[in-house]
Short mmCIF file of C-alpha atoms and ligand atoms in Angstrom, two decimals:
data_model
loop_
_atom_site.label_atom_id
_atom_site.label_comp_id
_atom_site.label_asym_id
_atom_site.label_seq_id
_atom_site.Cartn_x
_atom_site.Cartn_y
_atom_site.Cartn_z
CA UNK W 1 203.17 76.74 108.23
CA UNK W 2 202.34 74.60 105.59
CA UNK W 3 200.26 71.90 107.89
CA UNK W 4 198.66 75.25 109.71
CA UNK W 5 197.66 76.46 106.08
CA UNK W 6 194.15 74.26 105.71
CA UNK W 7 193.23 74.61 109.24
CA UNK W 8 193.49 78.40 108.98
CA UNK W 9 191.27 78.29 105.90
CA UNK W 10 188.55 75.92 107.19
CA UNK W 11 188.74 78.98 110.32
CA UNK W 12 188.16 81.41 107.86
CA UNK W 13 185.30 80.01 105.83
CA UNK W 14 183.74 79.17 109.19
CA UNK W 15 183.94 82.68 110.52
CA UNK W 16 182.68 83.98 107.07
CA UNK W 17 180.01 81.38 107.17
CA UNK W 18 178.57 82.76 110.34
CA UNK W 19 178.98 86.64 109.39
CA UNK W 20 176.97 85.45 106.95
CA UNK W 21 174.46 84.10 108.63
CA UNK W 22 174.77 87.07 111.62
CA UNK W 23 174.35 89.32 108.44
CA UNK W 24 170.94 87.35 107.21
CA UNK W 25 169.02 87.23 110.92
CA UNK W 26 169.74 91.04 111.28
CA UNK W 27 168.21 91.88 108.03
CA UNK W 28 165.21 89.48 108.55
CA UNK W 29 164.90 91.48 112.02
CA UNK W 30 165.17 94.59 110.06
CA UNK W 31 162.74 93.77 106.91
CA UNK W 32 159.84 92.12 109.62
CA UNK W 33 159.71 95.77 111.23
CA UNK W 34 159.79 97.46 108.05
CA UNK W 35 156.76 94.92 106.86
CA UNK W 36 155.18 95.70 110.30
CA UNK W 37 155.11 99.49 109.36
CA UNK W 38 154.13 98.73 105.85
CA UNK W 39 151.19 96.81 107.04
CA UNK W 40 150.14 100.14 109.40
CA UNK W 41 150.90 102.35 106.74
CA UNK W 42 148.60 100.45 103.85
CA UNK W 43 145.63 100.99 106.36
CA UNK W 44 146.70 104.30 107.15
CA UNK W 45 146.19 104.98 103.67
CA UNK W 46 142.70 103.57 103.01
CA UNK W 47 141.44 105.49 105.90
CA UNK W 48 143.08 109.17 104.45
CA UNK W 49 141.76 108.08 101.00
CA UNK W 50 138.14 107.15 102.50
CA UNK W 51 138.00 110.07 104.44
CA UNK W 52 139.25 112.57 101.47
CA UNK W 53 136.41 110.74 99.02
CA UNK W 54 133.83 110.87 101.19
CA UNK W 55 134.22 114.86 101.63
CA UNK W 56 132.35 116.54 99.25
CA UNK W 57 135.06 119.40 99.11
CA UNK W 58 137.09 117.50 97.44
CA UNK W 59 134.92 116.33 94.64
CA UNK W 60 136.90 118.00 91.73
CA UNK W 61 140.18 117.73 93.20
CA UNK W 62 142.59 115.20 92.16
CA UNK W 63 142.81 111.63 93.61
CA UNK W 64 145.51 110.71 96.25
CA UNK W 65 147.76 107.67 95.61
CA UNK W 66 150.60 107.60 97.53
CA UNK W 67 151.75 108.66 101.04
CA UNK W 68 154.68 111.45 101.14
CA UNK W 69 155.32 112.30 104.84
CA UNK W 70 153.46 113.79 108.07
CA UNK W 71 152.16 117.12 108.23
CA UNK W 72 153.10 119.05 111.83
CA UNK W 73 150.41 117.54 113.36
CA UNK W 74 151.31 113.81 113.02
CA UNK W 75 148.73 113.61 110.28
CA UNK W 76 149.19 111.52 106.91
CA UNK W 77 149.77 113.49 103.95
CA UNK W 78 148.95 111.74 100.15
CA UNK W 79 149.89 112.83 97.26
CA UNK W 80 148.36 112.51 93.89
CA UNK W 81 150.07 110.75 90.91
CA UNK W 82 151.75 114.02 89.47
CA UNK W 83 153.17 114.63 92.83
CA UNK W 84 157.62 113.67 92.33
CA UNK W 85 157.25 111.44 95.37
CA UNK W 86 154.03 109.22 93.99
CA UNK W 87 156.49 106.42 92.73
CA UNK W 88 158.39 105.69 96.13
CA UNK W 89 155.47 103.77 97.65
CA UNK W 90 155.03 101.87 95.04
CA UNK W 91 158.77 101.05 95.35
CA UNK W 92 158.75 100.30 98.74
CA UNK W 93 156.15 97.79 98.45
CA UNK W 94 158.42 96.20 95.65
CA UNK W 95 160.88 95.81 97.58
CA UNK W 96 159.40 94.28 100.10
CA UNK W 97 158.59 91.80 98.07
CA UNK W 98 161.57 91.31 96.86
CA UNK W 99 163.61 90.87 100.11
CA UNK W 100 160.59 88.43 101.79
CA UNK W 101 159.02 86.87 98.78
CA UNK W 102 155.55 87.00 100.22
CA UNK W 103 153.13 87.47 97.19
CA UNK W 104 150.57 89.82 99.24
CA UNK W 105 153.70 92.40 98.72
CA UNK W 106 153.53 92.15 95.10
CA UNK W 107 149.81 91.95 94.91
CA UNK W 108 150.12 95.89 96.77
CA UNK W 109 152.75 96.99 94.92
CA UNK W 110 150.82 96.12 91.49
CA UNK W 111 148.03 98.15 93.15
CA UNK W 112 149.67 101.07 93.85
CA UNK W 113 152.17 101.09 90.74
CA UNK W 114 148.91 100.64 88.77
CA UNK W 115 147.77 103.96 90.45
CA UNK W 116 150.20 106.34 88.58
CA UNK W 117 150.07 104.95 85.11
CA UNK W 118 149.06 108.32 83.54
CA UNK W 119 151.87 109.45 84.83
CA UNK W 120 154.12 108.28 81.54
CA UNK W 121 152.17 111.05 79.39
CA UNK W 122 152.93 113.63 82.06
CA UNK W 123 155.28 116.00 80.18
CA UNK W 124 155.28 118.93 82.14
CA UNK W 125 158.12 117.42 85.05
CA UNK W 126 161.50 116.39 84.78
CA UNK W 127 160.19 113.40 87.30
CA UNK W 128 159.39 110.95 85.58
CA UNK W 129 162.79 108.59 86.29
CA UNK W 130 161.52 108.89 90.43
CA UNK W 131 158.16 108.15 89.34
CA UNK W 132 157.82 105.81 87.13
CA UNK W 133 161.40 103.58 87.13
CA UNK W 134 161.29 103.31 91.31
CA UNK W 135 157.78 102.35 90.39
CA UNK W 136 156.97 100.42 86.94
CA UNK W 137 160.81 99.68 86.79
CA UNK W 138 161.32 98.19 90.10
CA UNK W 139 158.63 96.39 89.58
CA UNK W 140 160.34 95.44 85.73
CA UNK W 141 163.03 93.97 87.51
CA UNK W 142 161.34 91.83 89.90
CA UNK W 143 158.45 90.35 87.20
CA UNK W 144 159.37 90.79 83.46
CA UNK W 145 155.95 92.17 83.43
CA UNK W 146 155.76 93.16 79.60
CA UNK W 147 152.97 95.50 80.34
CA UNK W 148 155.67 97.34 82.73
CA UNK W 149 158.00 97.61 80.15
CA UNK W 150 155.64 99.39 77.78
CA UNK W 151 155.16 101.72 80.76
CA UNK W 152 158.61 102.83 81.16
CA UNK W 153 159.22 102.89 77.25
CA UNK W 154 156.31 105.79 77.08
CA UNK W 155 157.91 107.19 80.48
CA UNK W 156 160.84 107.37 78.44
CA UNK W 157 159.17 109.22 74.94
CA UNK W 158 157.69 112.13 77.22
CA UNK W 159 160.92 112.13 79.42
CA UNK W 160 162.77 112.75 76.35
CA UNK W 161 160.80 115.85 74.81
CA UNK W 162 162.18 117.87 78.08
CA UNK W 163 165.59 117.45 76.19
CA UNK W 164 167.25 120.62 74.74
CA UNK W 165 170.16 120.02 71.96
CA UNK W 166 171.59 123.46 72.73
CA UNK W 167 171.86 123.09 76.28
CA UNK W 168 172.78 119.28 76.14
CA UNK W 169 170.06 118.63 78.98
CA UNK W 170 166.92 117.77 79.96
CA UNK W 171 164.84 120.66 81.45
CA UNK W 172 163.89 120.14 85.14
CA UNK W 173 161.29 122.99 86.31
CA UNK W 174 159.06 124.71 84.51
CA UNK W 175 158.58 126.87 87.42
CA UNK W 176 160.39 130.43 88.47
CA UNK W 177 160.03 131.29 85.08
CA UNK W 178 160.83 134.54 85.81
CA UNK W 179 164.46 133.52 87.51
CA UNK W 180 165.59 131.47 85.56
CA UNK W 181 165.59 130.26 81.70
CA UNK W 182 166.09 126.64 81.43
CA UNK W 183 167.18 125.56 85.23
CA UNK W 184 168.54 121.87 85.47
CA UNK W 185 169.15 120.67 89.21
CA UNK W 186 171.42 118.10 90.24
CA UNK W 187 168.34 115.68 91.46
CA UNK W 188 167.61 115.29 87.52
CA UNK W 189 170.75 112.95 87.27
CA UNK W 190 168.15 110.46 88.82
CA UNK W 191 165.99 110.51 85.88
CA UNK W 192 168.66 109.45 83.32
CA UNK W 193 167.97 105.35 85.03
CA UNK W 194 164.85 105.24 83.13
CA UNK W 195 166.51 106.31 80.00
CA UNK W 196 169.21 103.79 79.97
CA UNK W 197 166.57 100.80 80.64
CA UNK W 198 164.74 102.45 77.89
CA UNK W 199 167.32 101.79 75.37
CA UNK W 200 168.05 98.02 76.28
CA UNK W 201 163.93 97.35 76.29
CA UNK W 202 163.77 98.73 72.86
CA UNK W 203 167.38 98.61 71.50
CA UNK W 204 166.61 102.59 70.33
CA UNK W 205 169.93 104.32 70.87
CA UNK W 206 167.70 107.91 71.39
CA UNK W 207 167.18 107.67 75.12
CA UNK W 208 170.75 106.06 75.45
CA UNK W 209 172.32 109.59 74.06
CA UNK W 210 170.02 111.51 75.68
CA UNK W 211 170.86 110.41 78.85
CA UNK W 212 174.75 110.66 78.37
CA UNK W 213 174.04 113.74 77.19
CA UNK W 214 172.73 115.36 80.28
CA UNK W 215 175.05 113.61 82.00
CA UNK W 216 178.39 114.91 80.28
CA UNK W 217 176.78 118.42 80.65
CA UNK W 218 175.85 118.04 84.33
CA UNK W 219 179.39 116.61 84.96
CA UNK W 220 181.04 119.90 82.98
CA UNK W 221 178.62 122.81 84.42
CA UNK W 222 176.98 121.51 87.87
CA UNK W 223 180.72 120.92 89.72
CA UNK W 224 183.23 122.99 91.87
CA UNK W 225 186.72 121.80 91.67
CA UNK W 226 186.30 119.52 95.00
CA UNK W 227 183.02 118.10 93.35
CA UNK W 228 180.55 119.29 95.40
CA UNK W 229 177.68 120.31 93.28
CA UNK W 230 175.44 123.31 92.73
CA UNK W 231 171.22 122.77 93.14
CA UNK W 232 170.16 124.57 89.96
CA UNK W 233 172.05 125.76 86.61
CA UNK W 234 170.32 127.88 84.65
CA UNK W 235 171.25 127.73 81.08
CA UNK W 236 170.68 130.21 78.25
CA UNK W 237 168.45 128.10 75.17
CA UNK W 238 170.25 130.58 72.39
CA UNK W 239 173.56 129.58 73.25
CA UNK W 240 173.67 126.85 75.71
CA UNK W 241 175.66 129.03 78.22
CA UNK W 242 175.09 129.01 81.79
CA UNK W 243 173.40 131.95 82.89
CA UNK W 244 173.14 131.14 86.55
CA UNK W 245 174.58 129.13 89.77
CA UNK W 246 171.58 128.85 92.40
CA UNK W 247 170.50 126.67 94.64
CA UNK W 248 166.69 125.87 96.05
CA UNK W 249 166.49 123.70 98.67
CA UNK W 250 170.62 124.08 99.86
CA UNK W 251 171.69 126.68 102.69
CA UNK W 252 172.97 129.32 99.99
CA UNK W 253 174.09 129.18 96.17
CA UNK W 254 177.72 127.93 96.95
CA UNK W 255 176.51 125.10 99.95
CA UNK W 256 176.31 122.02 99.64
CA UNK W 257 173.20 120.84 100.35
CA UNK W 258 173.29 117.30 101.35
CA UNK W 259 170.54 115.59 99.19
CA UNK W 260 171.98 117.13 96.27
CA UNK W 261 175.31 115.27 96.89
CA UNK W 262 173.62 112.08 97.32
CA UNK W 263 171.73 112.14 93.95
CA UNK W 264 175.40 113.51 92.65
CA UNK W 265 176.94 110.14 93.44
CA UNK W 266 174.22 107.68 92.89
CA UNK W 267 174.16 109.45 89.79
CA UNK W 268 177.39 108.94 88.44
CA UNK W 269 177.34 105.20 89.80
CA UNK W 270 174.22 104.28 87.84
CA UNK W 271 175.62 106.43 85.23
CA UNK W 272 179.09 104.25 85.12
CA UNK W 273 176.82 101.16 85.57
CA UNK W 274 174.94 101.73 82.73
CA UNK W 275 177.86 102.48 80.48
CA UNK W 276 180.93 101.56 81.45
CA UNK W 277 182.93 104.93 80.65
CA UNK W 278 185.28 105.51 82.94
CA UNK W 279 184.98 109.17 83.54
CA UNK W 280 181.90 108.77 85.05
CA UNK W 281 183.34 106.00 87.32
CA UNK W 282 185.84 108.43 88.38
CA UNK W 283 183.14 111.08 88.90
CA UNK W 284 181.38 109.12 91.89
CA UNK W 285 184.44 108.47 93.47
CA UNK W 286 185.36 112.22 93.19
CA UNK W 287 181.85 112.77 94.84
CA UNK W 288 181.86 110.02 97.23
CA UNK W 289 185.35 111.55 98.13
CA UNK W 290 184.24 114.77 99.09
CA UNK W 291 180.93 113.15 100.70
CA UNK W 292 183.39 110.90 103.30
CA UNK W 293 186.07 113.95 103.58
CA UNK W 294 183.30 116.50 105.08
CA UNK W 295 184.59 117.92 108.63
CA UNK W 296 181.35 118.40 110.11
CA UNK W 297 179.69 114.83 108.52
CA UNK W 298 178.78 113.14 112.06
CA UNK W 299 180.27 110.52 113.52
CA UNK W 300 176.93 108.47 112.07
CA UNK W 301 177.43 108.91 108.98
CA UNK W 302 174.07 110.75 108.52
CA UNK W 303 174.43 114.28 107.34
CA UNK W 304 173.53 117.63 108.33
CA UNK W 305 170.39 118.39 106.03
CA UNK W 306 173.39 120.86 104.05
CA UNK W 307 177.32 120.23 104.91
CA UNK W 308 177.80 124.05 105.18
CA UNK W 309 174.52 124.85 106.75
CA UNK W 310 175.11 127.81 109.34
CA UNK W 311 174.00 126.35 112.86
CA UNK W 312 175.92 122.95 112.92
CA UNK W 313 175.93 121.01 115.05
CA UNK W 314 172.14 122.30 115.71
CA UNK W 315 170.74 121.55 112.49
CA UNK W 316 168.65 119.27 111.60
CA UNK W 317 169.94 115.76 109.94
CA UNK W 318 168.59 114.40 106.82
CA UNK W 319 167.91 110.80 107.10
CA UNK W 320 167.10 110.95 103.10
CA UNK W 321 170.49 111.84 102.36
CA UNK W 322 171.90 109.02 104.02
CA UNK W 323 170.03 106.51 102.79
CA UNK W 324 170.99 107.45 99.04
CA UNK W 325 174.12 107.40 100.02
CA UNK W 326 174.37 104.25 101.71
CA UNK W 327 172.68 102.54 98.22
CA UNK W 328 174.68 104.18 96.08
CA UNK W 329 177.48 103.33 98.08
CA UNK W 330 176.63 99.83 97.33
CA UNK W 331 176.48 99.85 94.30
CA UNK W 332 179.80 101.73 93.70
CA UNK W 333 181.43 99.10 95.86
CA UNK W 334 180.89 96.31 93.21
CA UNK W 335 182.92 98.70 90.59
CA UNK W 336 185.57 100.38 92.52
CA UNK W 337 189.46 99.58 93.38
CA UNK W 338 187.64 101.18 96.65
CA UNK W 339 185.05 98.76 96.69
CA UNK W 340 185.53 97.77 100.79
CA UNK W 341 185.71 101.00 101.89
CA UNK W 342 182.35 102.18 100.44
CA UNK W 343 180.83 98.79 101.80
CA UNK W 344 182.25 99.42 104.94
CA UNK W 345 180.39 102.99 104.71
CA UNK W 346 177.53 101.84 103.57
CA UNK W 347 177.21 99.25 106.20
CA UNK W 348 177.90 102.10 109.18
CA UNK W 349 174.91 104.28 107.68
CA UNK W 350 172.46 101.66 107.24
CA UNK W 351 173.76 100.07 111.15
CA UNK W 352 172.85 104.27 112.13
CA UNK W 353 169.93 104.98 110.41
CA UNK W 354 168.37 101.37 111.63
CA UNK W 355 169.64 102.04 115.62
CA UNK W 356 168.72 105.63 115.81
CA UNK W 357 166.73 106.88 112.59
CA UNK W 358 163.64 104.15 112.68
CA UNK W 359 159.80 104.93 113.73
CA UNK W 360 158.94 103.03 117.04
CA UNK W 361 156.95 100.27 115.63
CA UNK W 362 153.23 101.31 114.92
CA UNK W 363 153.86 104.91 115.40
CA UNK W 364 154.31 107.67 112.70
CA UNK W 365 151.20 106.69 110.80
CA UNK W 366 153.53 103.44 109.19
CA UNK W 367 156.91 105.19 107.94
CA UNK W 368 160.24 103.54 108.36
CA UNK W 369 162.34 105.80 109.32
CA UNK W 370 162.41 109.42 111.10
CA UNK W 371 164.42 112.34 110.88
CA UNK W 372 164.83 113.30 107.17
CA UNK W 373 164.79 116.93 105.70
CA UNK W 374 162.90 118.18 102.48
CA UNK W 375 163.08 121.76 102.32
CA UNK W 376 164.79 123.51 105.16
CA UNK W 377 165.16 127.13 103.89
CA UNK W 378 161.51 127.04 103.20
CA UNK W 379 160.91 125.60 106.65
CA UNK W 380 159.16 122.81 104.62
CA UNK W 381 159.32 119.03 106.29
CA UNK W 382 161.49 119.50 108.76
CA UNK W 383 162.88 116.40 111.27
CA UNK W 384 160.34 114.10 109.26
CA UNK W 385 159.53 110.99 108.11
CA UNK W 386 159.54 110.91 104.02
CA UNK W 387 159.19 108.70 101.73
CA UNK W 388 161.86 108.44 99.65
CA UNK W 389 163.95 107.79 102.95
CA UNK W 390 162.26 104.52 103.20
CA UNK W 391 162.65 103.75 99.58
CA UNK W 392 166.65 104.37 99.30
CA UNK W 393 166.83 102.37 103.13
CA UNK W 394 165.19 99.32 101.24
CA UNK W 395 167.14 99.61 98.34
CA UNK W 396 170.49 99.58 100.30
CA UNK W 397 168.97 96.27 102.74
CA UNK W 398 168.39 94.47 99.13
CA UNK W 399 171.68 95.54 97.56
CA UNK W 400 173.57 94.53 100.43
CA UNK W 401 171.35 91.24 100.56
CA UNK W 402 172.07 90.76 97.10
CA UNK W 403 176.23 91.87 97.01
CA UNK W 404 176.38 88.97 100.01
CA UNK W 405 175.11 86.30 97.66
N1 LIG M 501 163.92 116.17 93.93
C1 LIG M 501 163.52 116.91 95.03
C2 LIG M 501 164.27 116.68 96.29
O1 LIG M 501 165.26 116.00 96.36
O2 LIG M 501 163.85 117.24 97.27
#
């Protein structure tokens, strides 16, 4: 056994050598269709934006940046910078960038992250970690830019006048005042990234307590006992008491809706990432627990657009969902005990969504992938392409491009 001993290693090394190397020509394959799309999409864009200037209707109206999904029709459909999904473009073009290092990539995404500046003295959303850290801190990561960093430390200011002492959190709407008092929704665990990147840029502890903040009161208020989580908790300001369990965008109050559970665990990752306390470490694996245990999660790995919604299996998937899952996923696996099953996971959802959830090249107006959900119960972007979809898909290709390094 001893003489077999070397041989079997040099087999080893040579088989992981050439997974390797299987595992780099697939996601060149992979990241040349998604640049092929790009390219469509970029003049896709300049012809919407032309067309919407040159109307006269639309004179006083605000400017469109960034492309969000199709409308029925198969047209584009831009949003302006205050829109929640104007950062994702942005992103994508980052991350192009990132996983080809062609320069024309960065020279668009400085374009279009340049577009939603103003965003960072936007007060009046709870979006500001989708907007401006896929955006300005994507973009942070890649360059050092310093003018970036300034960027996300304003973000971070305005971000951190939503936050309520009493209730522990930041406020999300400012909408449905009339339903609910101070609603928080699951998605807003997103935001807390910018926060945390806040705190090392400036060494100010402020955004740092803020964010763990939300994120004890989330983890104590926003969970059933299996971990799936509720949309929206309503506190009350007085007393910090939770006044409601709703949902908005979920098949009923006590559903699951899958997008919801996807910002739940990549959440709680980035949360554990950014500070190393355990209970948040065990939190995502809690989550990511009840994600894999689902009975009616398909075979694909790409869920129902809610895991209780009422006409399964004839309900549409979201494609959204599983491609935050799939990153966070990733970047659980370089923290967890667990770490090769969630890679394994993540792998199967990103093998699915790129077989059977991608646009045909040149079709869908430049989108990457198909066959996400936005709002169901108000029959809003249904079976689409969005954008976030093809954010989180990039993501995952660069984590998994950078875990194999
Ligand atoms: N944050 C909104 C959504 O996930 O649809």
């Amino acid at each position: 056994m001893k003489k077999c001993l070397p041989t079997f290693i040099i087999i080893l090394l040579l088989i992981s050598g050439l997974s390797l190397k299987t595992h780099a020509q697939n996601l060149k394959r992979i990241v040349d269709d998604a640049a092929k799309q790009t390219n469509l999409m970029l003049d896709q864009i300049d012809q919407s934006k032309t067309a919407w200037n040159n109307d006269a209707q639309n004179r006083n109206k605000p400017i469109l940046v960034s492309s969000r999904t199709l409308s029925p029709e198969g047209e584009l459909l831009l949003v302006p910078s205050k829109d929640w999904t104007s950062g994702f473009f942005p992103g994508v073009l980052w991350f192009l960038y990132e996983l080809t290092g062609e320069k024309k990539w960065e020279d668009q995404a400085r374009v279009f992250t340049a577009n939603i500046e103003g965003e960072k003295l936007n007060g009046k959303t709870h979006d500001m970690g989708f907007k401006i850290y896929c955006s300005f801190g994507t973009g942070y990561n890649l360059t050092k830019d310093p003018k970036y960093k300034d960027v996300i430390i304003q973000a971070a200011k305005t971000l951190a006048t939503r936050f309520n002492p009493v209730v522990g959190c930041i406020r999300s709407w400012d909408h449905n005042t009339d339903k609910w008092d101070f609603p928080v929704i699951i998605d807003n665990m997103m935001n807390l990234e910018l926060l945390f990147a806040a705190t090392k840029l400036t060494g100010d502890s402020s955004f740092y307590k803020i964010a763990v903040s939300h994120a004890n009161t989330t983890m104590k208020n926003h969970f059933r006992p299996d971990f799936s989580s509720y949309h929206v908790i309503d506190y009350d300001t007085l007393t910090g008491k939770v006044l409601h369990r709703n949902t908005h965008q979920g098949f009923s109050d006590e559903s699951a809706w899958a997008r919801g559970q996807a910002w739940a665990l990549y959440g709680y990752t980035m949360c554990y990432r950014e500070t190393r306390d355990p209970k948040y470490l065990q939190q995502a694996e809690n989550i990511a627990s009840f994600i894999l245990n689902r009975p009616n999660m398909p075979k694909d790995m790409v869920p129902y657009w809610d895991f209780n919604a009422g006409n399964i299996p004839e309900e549409p998937r979201d494609a959204s969902a599983g491609a935050i899952i799939a990153s966070a996923f990733l970047d659980l696996s370089t923290f967890s005990n667990n770490g090769s099953l969630y890679r394994n996971r993540a792998d199967q959802i990103i093998e699915s969504l790129t077989k059977n959830y991608r646009s045909p090249i040149g079709e869908n107006k430049g989108f990457i992938l198909i066959h996400s959900t936005g709002s169901k119960p108000m029959n809003s972007e249904v079976d689409v392409p969005l954008t976030y979809a093809d954010y989180y898909y990039l993501e995952a290709l660069s984590r998994s491009k950078r875990n194999k390094k």
